Amino acid sequence: MTELDVDGIRFTFDDRWSALKWDDSDAYKLHIGKLQEKEHGTKAVDIVGLCERTPYLFEIKDFRGRTTAIANRDRDLSLEIGFKVRDTAAGLLGAVSRRSHGLPADWLAAVTHNAVHVVAWIAEDAARLGETEHKRKARRSTQGASIAQRLAWLTERRAVRVEDPLRELSVPGVTARSLAGAGPARP
């Protein structure tokens, strides 16, 4: 079992998983993570994982709280996630070519057999002001389609999804819970 804390949320991966916080790993920090400059820099997804020969990339955002939700409403998440996935894929390839240790076992080998699954875990408050559950689902669907479009160079549309990890987690063998003091109290 592996526990990883990201953006105020603890993710627990069962024994089927090999998972790591990518930008905390030596494979990232000692290689592509050094490619930084004032205006440009390497982007990174939060978690790289492998489960039963299926490679995963996870990006986590905690948009709970009124001010956070308002501040992030107009962000182009699909482009942001697209850049993070692009740079992570390049970093993983580079780390393997440099024979870095600590990568999820056989992550790149798994890519030759299965589509890369990209999951945007976006934690939000129960509802935006005036937003019905139907509108919320439609917004999530639109977000997912936009991210999938940005990632068409890498993976299949069906392998990209957007979920709230504290409400609708559908990735097998993974659980999530809010850490103390993170975001507002959940219903």
PDB file of C-alpha atoms in Angstrom:
ATOM      1  CA  MET A   1       0.000   0.000   0.000  1.00  0.00           C
ATOM      2  CA  THR A   2       1.232   3.502  -0.884  1.00  0.00           C
ATOM      3  CA  GLU A   3      -0.062   6.771   0.586  1.00  0.00           C
ATOM      4  CA  LEU A   4       0.622  10.057  -1.196  1.00  0.00           C
ATOM      5  CA  ASP A   5      -0.484  13.511   0.002  1.00  0.00           C
ATOM      6  CA  VAL A   6      -1.217  16.056  -2.720  1.00  0.00           C
ATOM      7  CA  ASP A   7      -3.058  19.392  -2.411  1.00  0.00           C
ATOM      8  CA  GLY A   8      -4.615  18.564   0.948  1.00  0.00           C
ATOM      9  CA  ILE A   9      -5.832  15.130  -0.115  1.00  0.00           C
ATOM     10  CA  ARG A  10      -4.377  11.759   0.897  1.00  0.00           C
ATOM     11  CA  PHE A  11      -4.491   9.143  -1.854  1.00  0.00           C
ATOM     12  CA  THR A  12      -4.083   5.507  -0.855  1.00  0.00           C
ATOM     13  CA  PHE A  13      -3.069   3.043  -3.562  1.00  0.00           C
ATOM     14  CA  ASP A  14      -3.519  -0.645  -2.783  1.00  0.00           C
ATOM     15  CA  ASP A  15      -0.904  -3.347  -3.415  1.00  0.00           C
ATOM     16  CA  ARG A  16      -1.779  -3.634  -7.123  1.00  0.00           C
ATOM     17  CA  TRP A  17      -0.219  -0.200  -7.615  1.00  0.00           C
ATOM     18  CA  SER A  18       3.227   1.219  -8.083  1.00  0.00           C
ATOM     19  CA  ALA A  19       2.786   4.997  -7.621  1.00  0.00           C
ATOM     20  CA  LEU A  20       4.937   8.009  -6.824  1.00  0.00           C
ATOM     21  CA  LYS A  21       4.769  11.772  -6.592  1.00  0.00           C
ATOM     22  CA  TRP A  22       6.548  12.556  -9.836  1.00  0.00           C
ATOM     23  CA  ASP A  23       7.993  15.974  -9.041  1.00  0.00           C
ATOM     24  CA  ASP A  24       9.298  14.716  -5.673  1.00  0.00           C
ATOM     25  CA  SER A  25      11.144  11.801  -7.277  1.00  0.00           C
ATOM     26  CA  ASP A  26      14.863  11.736  -8.021  1.00  0.00           C
ATOM     27  CA  ALA A  27      14.001  10.644 -11.563  1.00  0.00           C
ATOM     28  CA  TYR A  28      12.333  14.052 -12.007  1.00  0.00           C
ATOM     29  CA  LYS A  29      14.564  16.285  -9.865  1.00  0.00           C
ATOM     30  CA  LEU A  30      17.888  14.990 -11.181  1.00  0.00           C
ATOM     31  CA  HIS A  31      16.904  15.116 -14.844  1.00  0.00           C
ATOM     32  CA  ILE A  32      14.085  17.053 -16.513  1.00  0.00           C
ATOM     33  CA  GLY A  33      13.295  18.959 -13.320  1.00  0.00           C
ATOM     34  CA  LYS A  34      16.562  20.835 -13.793  1.00  0.00           C
ATOM     35  CA  LEU A  35      15.187  22.355 -16.999  1.00  0.00           C
ATOM     36  CA  GLN A  36      13.926  25.513 -15.305  1.00  0.00           C
ATOM     37  CA  GLU A  37      14.258  29.187 -16.049  1.00  0.00           C
ATOM     38  CA  LYS A  38      12.480  32.341 -14.986  1.00  0.00           C
ATOM     39  CA  GLU A  39       9.763  32.438 -17.675  1.00  0.00           C
ATOM     40  CA  HIS A  40       9.725  28.826 -18.783  1.00  0.00           C
ATOM     41  CA  GLY A  41      10.050  25.621 -16.950  1.00  0.00           C
ATOM     42  CA  THR A  42       9.172  22.002 -16.879  1.00  0.00           C
ATOM     43  CA  LYS A  43       5.638  21.124 -15.853  1.00  0.00           C
ATOM     44  CA  ALA A  44       4.796  17.904 -14.060  1.00  0.00           C
ATOM     45  CA  VAL A  45       1.713  15.885 -13.208  1.00  0.00           C
ATOM     46  CA  ASP A  46       1.344  15.092  -9.527  1.00  0.00           C
ATOM     47  CA  ILE A  47       1.364  11.280  -9.555  1.00  0.00           C
ATOM     48  CA  VAL A  48       2.704   8.666 -11.958  1.00  0.00           C
ATOM     49  CA  GLY A  49       1.264   5.214 -11.444  1.00  0.00           C
ATOM     50  CA  LEU A  50       1.071   1.724 -12.834  1.00  0.00           C
ATOM     51  CA  CYS A  51      -1.678  -0.773 -12.064  1.00  0.00           C
ATOM     52  CA  GLU A  52      -1.907  -4.188 -13.664  1.00  0.00           C
ATOM     53  CA  ARG A  53       0.141  -3.101 -16.709  1.00  0.00           C
ATOM     54  CA  THR A  54      -1.926   0.058 -17.230  1.00  0.00           C
ATOM     55  CA  PRO A  55       0.054   3.324 -17.044  1.00  0.00           C
ATOM     56  CA  TYR A  56      -1.572   6.307 -15.300  1.00  0.00           C
ATOM     57  CA  LEU A  57      -0.844  10.017 -14.958  1.00  0.00           C
ATOM     58  CA  PHE A  58      -2.787  11.902 -12.267  1.00  0.00           C
ATOM     59  CA  GLU A  59      -3.151  15.667 -11.921  1.00  0.00           C
ATOM     60  CA  ILE A  60      -4.751  16.881  -8.703  1.00  0.00           C
ATOM     61  CA  LYS A  61      -6.403  20.251  -8.082  1.00  0.00           C
ATOM     62  CA  ASP A  62      -8.140  21.322  -4.877  1.00  0.00           C
ATOM     63  CA  PHE A  63     -10.623  24.041  -5.812  1.00  0.00           C
ATOM     64  CA  ARG A  64     -12.606  23.878  -2.589  1.00  0.00           C
ATOM     65  CA  GLY A  65     -13.549  27.178  -0.982  1.00  0.00           C
ATOM     66  CA  ARG A  66     -15.306  30.144  -2.538  1.00  0.00           C
ATOM     67  CA  THR A  67     -12.214  32.269  -3.196  1.00  0.00           C
ATOM     68  CA  THR A  68     -10.302  29.349  -4.707  1.00  0.00           C
ATOM     69  CA  ALA A  69     -13.213  28.416  -6.979  1.00  0.00           C
ATOM     70  CA  ILE A  70     -13.601  31.997  -8.213  1.00  0.00           C
ATOM     71  CA  ALA A  71      -9.861  32.456  -8.773  1.00  0.00           C
ATOM     72  CA  ASN A  72      -9.669  29.251 -10.833  1.00  0.00           C
ATOM     73  CA  ARG A  73     -12.915  29.557 -12.785  1.00  0.00           C
ATOM     74  CA  ASP A  74     -11.299  30.977 -15.935  1.00  0.00           C
ATOM     75  CA  ARG A  75      -8.142  28.846 -16.021  1.00  0.00           C
ATOM     76  CA  ASP A  76      -7.572  26.790 -19.142  1.00  0.00           C
ATOM     77  CA  LEU A  77      -7.170  23.497 -17.299  1.00  0.00           C
ATOM     78  CA  SER A  78      -7.099  21.461 -20.485  1.00  0.00           C
ATOM     79  CA  LEU A  79      -4.058  23.358 -21.747  1.00  0.00           C
ATOM     80  CA  GLU A  80      -2.392  23.321 -18.315  1.00  0.00           C
ATOM     81  CA  ILE A  81      -2.901  19.572 -17.946  1.00  0.00           C
ATOM     82  CA  GLY A  82      -1.790  19.054 -21.554  1.00  0.00           C
ATOM     83  CA  PHE A  83       1.538  20.779 -20.821  1.00  0.00           C
ATOM     84  CA  LYS A  84       2.010  18.794 -17.613  1.00  0.00           C
ATOM     85  CA  VAL A  85       1.340  15.487 -19.377  1.00  0.00           C
ATOM     86  CA  ARG A  86       3.641  16.411 -22.268  1.00  0.00           C
ATOM     87  CA  ASP A  87       6.531  17.311 -19.978  1.00  0.00           C
ATOM     88  CA  THR A  88       5.958  14.296 -17.736  1.00  0.00           C
ATOM     89  CA  ALA A  89       5.994  11.931 -20.727  1.00  0.00           C
ATOM     90  CA  ALA A  90       9.281  13.489 -21.891  1.00  0.00           C
ATOM     91  CA  GLY A  91      10.696  13.294 -18.367  1.00  0.00           C
ATOM     92  CA  LEU A  92       9.758   9.643 -17.975  1.00  0.00           C
ATOM     93  CA  LEU A  93      11.389   8.773 -21.287  1.00  0.00           C
ATOM     94  CA  GLY A  94      14.511  10.701 -20.337  1.00  0.00           C
ATOM     95  CA  ALA A  95      14.678   9.113 -16.892  1.00  0.00           C
ATOM     96  CA  VAL A  96      14.432   5.644 -18.392  1.00  0.00           C
ATOM     97  CA  SER A  97      17.104   6.435 -20.981  1.00  0.00           C
ATOM     98  CA  ARG A  98      19.348   7.646 -18.126  1.00  0.00           C
ATOM     99  CA  ARG A  99      18.543   4.473 -16.165  1.00  0.00           C
ATOM    100  CA  SER A 100      17.102   6.367 -13.219  1.00  0.00           C
ATOM    101  CA  HIS A 101      15.858   4.359 -10.299  1.00  0.00           C
ATOM    102  CA  GLY A 102      12.585   4.828  -8.475  1.00  0.00           C
ATOM    103  CA  LEU A 103      10.218   4.918 -11.437  1.00  0.00           C
ATOM    104  CA  PRO A 104       7.005   2.914 -11.240  1.00  0.00           C
ATOM    105  CA  ALA A 105       8.099  -0.534 -12.322  1.00  0.00           C
ATOM    106  CA  ASP A 106       7.806  -1.026 -16.073  1.00  0.00           C
ATOM    107  CA  TRP A 107       5.787   2.193 -16.661  1.00  0.00           C
ATOM    108  CA  LEU A 108       7.182   2.827 -20.145  1.00  0.00           C
ATOM    109  CA  ALA A 109       7.017  -0.853 -21.080  1.00  0.00           C
ATOM    110  CA  ALA A 110       3.315  -0.789 -20.156  1.00  0.00           C
ATOM    111  CA  VAL A 111       2.748   2.060 -22.625  1.00  0.00           C
ATOM    112  CA  THR A 112       3.569  -0.315 -25.484  1.00  0.00           C
ATOM    113  CA  HIS A 113       0.650  -2.561 -24.447  1.00  0.00           C
ATOM    114  CA  ASN A 114      -1.976  -0.207 -23.003  1.00  0.00           C
ATOM    115  CA  ALA A 115      -3.184   3.356 -23.482  1.00  0.00           C
ATOM    116  CA  VAL A 116      -1.927   5.897 -20.971  1.00  0.00           C
ATOM    117  CA  HIS A 117      -4.783   6.824 -18.642  1.00  0.00           C
ATOM    118  CA  VAL A 118      -4.864  10.481 -17.633  1.00  0.00           C
ATOM    119  CA  VAL A 119      -7.055  11.372 -14.668  1.00  0.00           C
ATOM    120  CA  ALA A 120      -7.712  14.932 -13.514  1.00  0.00           C
ATOM    121  CA  TRP A 121      -8.826  14.729  -9.908  1.00  0.00           C
ATOM    122  CA  ILE A 122     -10.448  18.081  -9.194  1.00  0.00           C
ATOM    123  CA  ALA A 123     -11.877  18.528  -5.709  1.00  0.00           C
ATOM    124  CA  GLU A 124     -14.652  21.111  -5.521  1.00  0.00           C
ATOM    125  CA  ASP A 125     -17.287  22.233  -3.089  1.00  0.00           C
ATOM    126  CA  ALA A 126     -20.645  20.455  -3.220  1.00  0.00           C
ATOM    127  CA  ALA A 127     -22.062  22.913  -5.743  1.00  0.00           C
ATOM    128  CA  ARG A 128     -21.243  26.229  -7.305  1.00  0.00           C
ATOM    129  CA  LEU A 129     -23.705  28.995  -6.604  1.00  0.00           C
ATOM    130  CA  GLY A 130     -26.749  28.369  -8.810  1.00  0.00           C
ATOM    131  CA  GLU A 131     -25.329  25.200 -10.366  1.00  0.00           C
ATOM    132  CA  THR A 132     -27.588  22.163 -10.487  1.00  0.00           C
ATOM    133  CA  GLU A 133     -26.204  18.625 -10.397  1.00  0.00           C
ATOM    134  CA  HIS A 134     -27.094  18.283 -14.092  1.00  0.00           C
ATOM    135  CA  LYS A 135     -25.066  21.406 -14.941  1.00  0.00           C
ATOM    136  CA  ARG A 136     -22.185  20.167 -12.818  1.00  0.00           C
ATOM    137  CA  LYS A 137     -22.079  16.866 -14.716  1.00  0.00           C
ATOM    138  CA  ALA A 138     -22.269  18.715 -18.039  1.00  0.00           C
ATOM    139  CA  ARG A 139     -19.381  20.989 -16.986  1.00  0.00           C
ATOM    140  CA  ARG A 140     -17.290  17.954 -15.983  1.00  0.00           C
ATOM    141  CA  SER A 141     -18.069  16.252 -19.274  1.00  0.00           C
ATOM    142  CA  THR A 142     -17.001  19.353 -21.200  1.00  0.00           C
ATOM    143  CA  GLN A 143     -13.777  19.573 -19.156  1.00  0.00           C
ATOM    144  CA  GLY A 144     -13.030  15.918 -19.875  1.00  0.00           C
ATOM    145  CA  ALA A 145     -13.659  16.318 -23.607  1.00  0.00           C
ATOM    146  CA  SER A 146     -11.414  19.373 -23.746  1.00  0.00           C
ATOM    147  CA  ILE A 147      -8.580  17.607 -21.904  1.00  0.00           C
ATOM    148  CA  ALA A 148      -8.974  14.521 -24.123  1.00  0.00           C
ATOM    149  CA  GLN A 149      -8.721  16.733 -27.194  1.00  0.00           C
ATOM    150  CA  ARG A 150      -5.453  18.242 -25.920  1.00  0.00           C
ATOM    151  CA  LEU A 151      -4.114  14.738 -25.229  1.00  0.00           C
ATOM    152  CA  ALA A 152      -5.132  13.123 -28.524  1.00  0.00           C
ATOM    153  CA  TRP A 153      -1.437  12.978 -29.457  1.00  0.00           C
ATOM    154  CA  LEU A 154      -0.846  10.560 -26.558  1.00  0.00           C
ATOM    155  CA  THR A 155      -3.906   8.542 -25.704  1.00  0.00           C
ATOM    156  CA  GLU A 156      -7.462   7.542 -26.491  1.00  0.00           C
ATOM    157  CA  ARG A 157     -10.405   9.753 -25.553  1.00  0.00           C
ATOM    158  CA  ARG A 158     -11.862   7.019 -23.336  1.00  0.00           C
ATOM    159  CA  ALA A 159      -8.623   6.927 -21.304  1.00  0.00           C
ATOM    160  CA  VAL A 160      -9.060  10.536 -20.093  1.00  0.00           C
ATOM    161  CA  ARG A 161     -11.418  11.461 -17.288  1.00  0.00           C
ATOM    162  CA  VAL A 162     -12.220  14.189 -14.796  1.00  0.00           C
ATOM    163  CA  GLU A 163     -13.421  13.235 -11.319  1.00  0.00           C
ATOM    164  CA  ASP A 164     -13.785  14.721  -7.879  1.00  0.00           C
ATOM    165  CA  PRO A 165     -11.612  12.359  -5.819  1.00  0.00           C
ATOM    166  CA  LEU A 166     -13.638  13.006  -2.678  1.00  0.00           C
ATOM    167  CA  ARG A 167     -16.975  12.190  -4.364  1.00  0.00           C
ATOM    168  CA  GLU A 168     -16.693  10.040  -7.461  1.00  0.00           C
ATOM    169  CA  LEU A 169     -13.421   8.170  -7.429  1.00  0.00           C
ATOM    170  CA  SER A 170     -13.627   5.370  -9.997  1.00  0.00           C
ATOM    171  CA  VAL A 171      -9.993   4.310 -10.308  1.00  0.00           C
ATOM    172  CA  PRO A 172      -9.721   0.732  -8.982  1.00  0.00           C
ATOM    173  CA  GLY A 173      -7.632   0.224  -5.870  1.00  0.00           C
ATOM    174  CA  VAL A 174      -7.426   3.918  -4.958  1.00  0.00           C
ATOM    175  CA  THR A 175      -9.125   5.764  -2.124  1.00  0.00           C
ATOM    176  CA  ALA A 176      -8.945   9.445  -1.183  1.00  0.00           C
ATOM    177  CA  ARG A 177      -9.708  11.514   1.884  1.00  0.00           C
ATOM    178  CA  SER A 178      -9.323  15.138   2.808  1.00  0.00           C
ATOM    179  CA  LEU A 179      -6.474  15.911   5.186  1.00  0.00           C
ATOM    180  CA  ALA A 180      -7.200  17.824   8.371  1.00  0.00           C
ATOM    181  CA  GLY A 181      -7.464  21.539   7.704  1.00  0.00           C
ATOM    182  CA  ALA A 182      -7.606  21.144   3.909  1.00  0.00           C
ATOM    183  CA  GLY A 183     -10.525  22.769   2.108  1.00  0.00           C
ATOM    184  CA  PRO A 184     -13.890  23.342   3.784  1.00  0.00           C
ATOM    185  CA  ALA A 185     -15.722  20.552   5.582  1.00  0.00           C
ATOM    186  CA  ARG A 186     -17.168  18.061   3.127  1.00  0.00           C
ATOM    187  CA  PRO A 187     -20.796  16.894   3.214  1.00  0.00           C
TER     188      PRO A 187
END
